[in-house]
Amino acid sequence: MQTLARSQAEASTRRSRVLDLLLAVAVGFVAALAKRYLDWRLGIPGSGGVGWIAVLVAGSLVNPRRGMAVVAGLSMAVWGVPVGLGHSLAYNATLYGIAAAAIEALRIIRLPIARWWGSAATGAVVHVAKYAVIVGNAWLSGIIRNFEIYGMLAALRNHIVFGVAGGLAGWGAWRIGRRSARWLAGRFS
């Protein structure tokens, strides 16, 4: 477990910081596009999170340098305005900045995100963090003073399930990309 984390960290230190920053900004852009265009409008709270969570998880696996997940989340917030996510920059920064900070926090406590179950847990935590921001905002603004606890718990359950699905999708995309890169390197070397 530790050797995988070390090899990822060593790979990111071989790249320049500028390249890692550009990669994080690109991940944020793709995540904003995924949030905008991979939302299947199922009418189920949390169902739109699978795409953007998958992109952030895969991006964090490709770019494990400390702080880059937050850069990607804030980049997603900035790109979210012209892409048309329908929120202000400040609200996007709160939603996706905190969600991406959750990825960094899980890395700090050494959750093995490169394992399928680590990515699933990461996706769940990221989506619950975003859900907490939404519920907290609604609570503070007085929208849900008489909200049924069952509705909140059902929405929380959905956010966990779709977060796990997004984490697994991101892990799967990363694994496929890694294997494809190895196969291509073997073909052309």
CSV table of C-alpha atoms in Angstrom, one decimal:
chain,number,residue,atom,x,y,z
A,1,MET,CA,0.0,0.0,0.0
A,2,GLN,CA,2.7,2.4,0.9
A,3,THR,CA,4.9,1.7,-2.1
A,4,LEU,CA,2.0,2.6,-4.4
A,5,ALA,CA,1.5,5.9,-2.7
A,6,ARG,CA,5.3,6.6,-2.8
A,7,SER,CA,5.6,5.8,-6.5
A,8,GLN,CA,2.7,8.1,-7.3
A,9,ALA,CA,4.3,10.9,-5.2
A,10,GLU,CA,7.7,10.3,-6.9
A,11,ALA,CA,6.1,10.5,-10.3
A,12,SER,CA,4.5,13.9,-9.5
A,13,THR,CA,7.8,15.3,-8.2
A,14,ARG,CA,9.4,14.4,-11.5
A,15,ARG,CA,7.0,16.7,-13.2
A,16,SER,CA,7.3,20.5,-12.8
A,17,ARG,CA,5.0,22.3,-10.5
A,18,VAL,CA,3.7,24.4,-13.4
A,19,LEU,CA,2.8,21.3,-15.4
A,20,ASP,CA,0.9,20.0,-12.3
A,21,LEU,CA,-0.9,23.3,-11.9
A,22,LEU,CA,-1.9,23.3,-15.6
A,23,LEU,CA,-3.0,19.7,-15.3
A,24,ALA,CA,-5.2,20.6,-12.2
A,25,VAL,CA,-6.8,23.5,-14.0
A,26,ALA,CA,-7.5,21.1,-17.0
A,27,VAL,CA,-9.1,18.6,-14.6
A,28,GLY,CA,-11.3,21.4,-13.2
A,29,PHE,CA,-12.4,22.3,-16.7
A,30,VAL,CA,-13.3,18.7,-17.6
A,31,ALA,CA,-15.1,18.3,-14.2
A,32,ALA,CA,-17.1,21.4,-14.9
A,33,LEU,CA,-18.0,20.0,-18.4
A,34,ALA,CA,-18.9,16.7,-16.8
A,35,LYS,CA,-21.2,18.4,-14.2
A,36,ARG,CA,-22.9,20.4,-16.9
A,37,TYR,CA,-23.3,17.8,-19.6
A,38,LEU,CA,-23.2,14.4,-17.8
A,39,ASP,CA,-26.1,15.2,-15.6
A,40,TRP,CA,-28.8,12.8,-16.6
A,41,ARG,CA,-31.6,14.7,-14.9
A,42,LEU,CA,-33.0,11.7,-13.2
A,43,GLY,CA,-34.8,13.7,-10.6
A,44,ILE,CA,-32.9,11.9,-7.9
A,45,PRO,CA,-30.9,14.1,-5.5
A,46,GLY,CA,-27.2,13.5,-6.0
A,47,SER,CA,-27.5,11.7,-9.4
A,48,GLY,CA,-25.6,14.4,-11.2
A,49,GLY,CA,-22.5,13.9,-9.2
A,50,VAL,CA,-21.2,10.8,-10.8
A,51,GLY,CA,-19.4,12.5,-13.7
A,52,TRP,CA,-17.7,15.4,-11.9
A,53,ILE,CA,-16.7,13.2,-9.0
A,54,ALA,CA,-15.2,10.6,-11.4
A,55,VAL,CA,-13.2,13.4,-13.0
A,56,LEU,CA,-11.9,14.8,-9.7
A,57,VAL,CA,-11.0,11.3,-8.4
A,58,ALA,CA,-9.2,10.3,-11.6
A,59,GLY,CA,-7.5,13.7,-11.7
A,60,SER,CA,-6.3,13.3,-8.1
A,61,LEU,CA,-4.9,9.9,-9.0
A,62,VAL,CA,-3.1,11.2,-12.1
A,63,ASN,CA,-1.9,14.3,-10.3
A,64,PRO,CA,-1.2,13.4,-6.6
A,65,ARG,CA,0.9,16.4,-5.7
A,66,ARG,CA,-0.4,18.0,-2.5
A,67,GLY,CA,-2.9,20.8,-3.1
A,68,MET,CA,-3.7,19.9,-6.7
A,69,ALA,CA,-7.1,18.5,-5.9
A,70,VAL,CA,-8.1,21.9,-4.3
A,71,VAL,CA,-6.7,23.7,-7.4
A,72,ALA,CA,-8.8,21.4,-9.6
A,73,GLY,CA,-11.9,22.1,-7.4
A,74,LEU,CA,-11.4,25.8,-7.5
A,75,SER,CA,-10.7,25.6,-11.2
A,76,MET,CA,-14.0,23.7,-11.6
A,77,ALA,CA,-15.7,26.6,-9.8
A,78,VAL,CA,-14.2,29.2,-12.1
A,79,TRP,CA,-14.9,27.3,-15.2
A,80,GLY,CA,-18.4,26.5,-13.9
A,81,VAL,CA,-19.5,30.1,-14.5
A,82,PRO,CA,-18.9,30.2,-18.3
A,83,VAL,CA,-19.8,26.6,-18.7
A,84,GLY,CA,-23.2,27.3,-17.2
A,85,LEU,CA,-23.5,25.5,-13.9
A,86,GLY,CA,-26.0,28.1,-12.9
A,87,HIS,CA,-24.3,29.4,-9.7
A,88,SER,CA,-22.2,32.3,-8.8
A,89,LEU,CA,-18.4,32.0,-8.6
A,90,ALA,CA,-18.5,32.3,-4.8
A,91,TYR,CA,-21.1,29.5,-4.5
A,92,ASN,CA,-19.3,27.3,-6.9
A,93,ALA,CA,-16.0,27.9,-5.0
A,94,THR,CA,-17.7,26.9,-1.8
A,95,LEU,CA,-19.3,23.8,-3.2
A,96,TYR,CA,-16.4,22.4,-5.3
A,97,GLY,CA,-13.6,23.9,-3.2
A,98,ILE,CA,-14.8,22.1,-0.1
A,99,ALA,CA,-15.5,18.9,-2.0
A,100,ALA,CA,-11.9,19.0,-3.4
A,101,ALA,CA,-10.5,19.8,0.0
A,102,ALA,CA,-12.1,16.6,1.2
A,103,ILE,CA,-9.9,14.7,-1.3
A,104,GLU,CA,-6.8,16.5,0.1
A,105,ALA,CA,-7.9,15.6,3.7
A,106,LEU,CA,-8.3,12.0,2.8
A,107,ARG,CA,-4.8,12.0,1.2
A,108,ILE,CA,-3.4,13.5,4.4
A,109,ILE,CA,-4.8,10.7,6.5
A,110,ARG,CA,-3.3,8.3,3.8
A,111,LEU,CA,-6.5,6.8,2.5
A,112,PRO,CA,-5.3,4.6,-0.4
A,113,ILE,CA,-7.3,6.3,-3.2
A,114,ALA,CA,-5.5,4.1,-5.7
A,115,ARG,CA,-7.4,1.1,-4.4
A,116,TRP,CA,-11.0,0.6,-5.6
A,117,TRP,CA,-12.4,0.9,-2.1
A,118,GLY,CA,-10.4,4.0,-1.4
A,119,SER,CA,-11.7,5.7,-4.5
A,120,ALA,CA,-15.3,4.6,-3.6
A,121,ALA,CA,-14.8,6.0,-0.1
A,122,THR,CA,-13.3,9.2,-1.5
A,123,GLY,CA,-16.3,9.7,-3.9
A,124,ALA,CA,-18.7,9.2,-1.0
A,125,VAL,CA,-16.9,11.7,1.3
A,126,VAL,CA,-16.6,14.3,-1.6
A,127,HIS,CA,-20.3,14.1,-2.4
A,128,VAL,CA,-21.4,14.2,1.3
A,129,ALA,CA,-19.2,17.3,1.7
A,130,LYS,CA,-20.9,19.0,-1.2
A,131,TYR,CA,-24.3,17.9,0.2
A,132,ALA,CA,-23.4,19.4,3.6
A,133,VAL,CA,-22.6,22.7,2.0
A,134,ILE,CA,-26.0,22.7,0.2
A,135,VAL,CA,-27.9,21.7,3.4
A,136,GLY,CA,-25.9,24.2,5.5
A,137,ASN,CA,-26.6,27.0,3.1
A,138,ALA,CA,-30.3,26.2,3.0
A,139,TRP,CA,-30.5,25.9,6.8
A,140,LEU,CA,-28.8,29.3,7.3
A,141,SER,CA,-31.0,31.0,4.7
A,142,GLY,CA,-34.2,29.6,6.4
A,143,ILE,CA,-35.4,27.5,3.4
A,144,ILE,CA,-35.6,24.3,5.3
A,145,ARG,CA,-36.9,25.2,8.7
A,146,ASN,CA,-39.7,22.7,8.5
A,147,PHE,CA,-38.0,20.2,6.2
A,148,GLU,CA,-38.7,16.5,7.0
A,149,ILE,CA,-35.8,14.6,8.3
A,150,TYR,CA,-36.7,11.6,6.1
A,151,GLY,CA,-36.2,13.7,3.0
A,152,MET,CA,-32.8,14.9,4.2
A,153,LEU,CA,-31.7,11.3,5.1
A,154,ALA,CA,-32.9,9.9,1.7
A,155,ALA,CA,-31.0,12.7,-0.1
A,156,LEU,CA,-27.9,12.0,2.0
A,157,ARG,CA,-28.2,8.2,1.2
A,158,ASN,CA,-28.4,9.1,-2.5
A,159,HIS,CA,-25.4,11.4,-2.3
A,160,ILE,CA,-23.4,8.6,-0.7
A,161,VAL,CA,-24.5,6.0,-3.3
A,162,PHE,CA,-23.8,8.3,-6.3
A,163,GLY,CA,-20.5,9.5,-4.7
A,164,VAL,CA,-19.4,5.9,-4.4
A,165,ALA,CA,-20.4,5.4,-8.1
A,166,GLY,CA,-18.4,8.5,-9.1
A,167,GLY,CA,-15.3,7.4,-7.1
A,168,LEU,CA,-15.4,3.9,-8.7
A,169,ALA,CA,-15.9,5.4,-12.2
A,170,GLY,CA,-12.9,7.7,-11.6
A,171,TRP,CA,-10.8,4.8,-10.3
A,172,GLY,CA,-11.8,2.7,-13.4
A,173,ALA,CA,-10.9,5.5,-15.8
A,174,TRP,CA,-7.6,5.9,-14.1
A,175,ARG,CA,-6.9,2.2,-14.3
A,176,ILE,CA,-7.9,2.0,-18.0
A,177,GLY,CA,-5.7,5.0,-18.8
A,178,ARG,CA,-2.7,3.6,-16.9
A,179,ARG,CA,-3.0,0.2,-18.6
A,180,SER,CA,-3.5,1.9,-22.0
A,181,ALA,CA,-0.4,4.0,-21.5
A,182,ARG,CA,1.7,1.0,-20.6
A,183,TRP,CA,0.4,-0.9,-23.6
A,184,LEU,CA,1.1,2.0,-25.9
A,185,ALA,CA,4.6,2.4,-24.4
A,186,GLY,CA,5.3,-1.2,-25.0
A,187,ARG,CA,4.1,-1.0,-28.6
A,188,PHE,CA,6.2,2.1,-29.5
A,189,SER,CA,9.4,1.4,-27.5
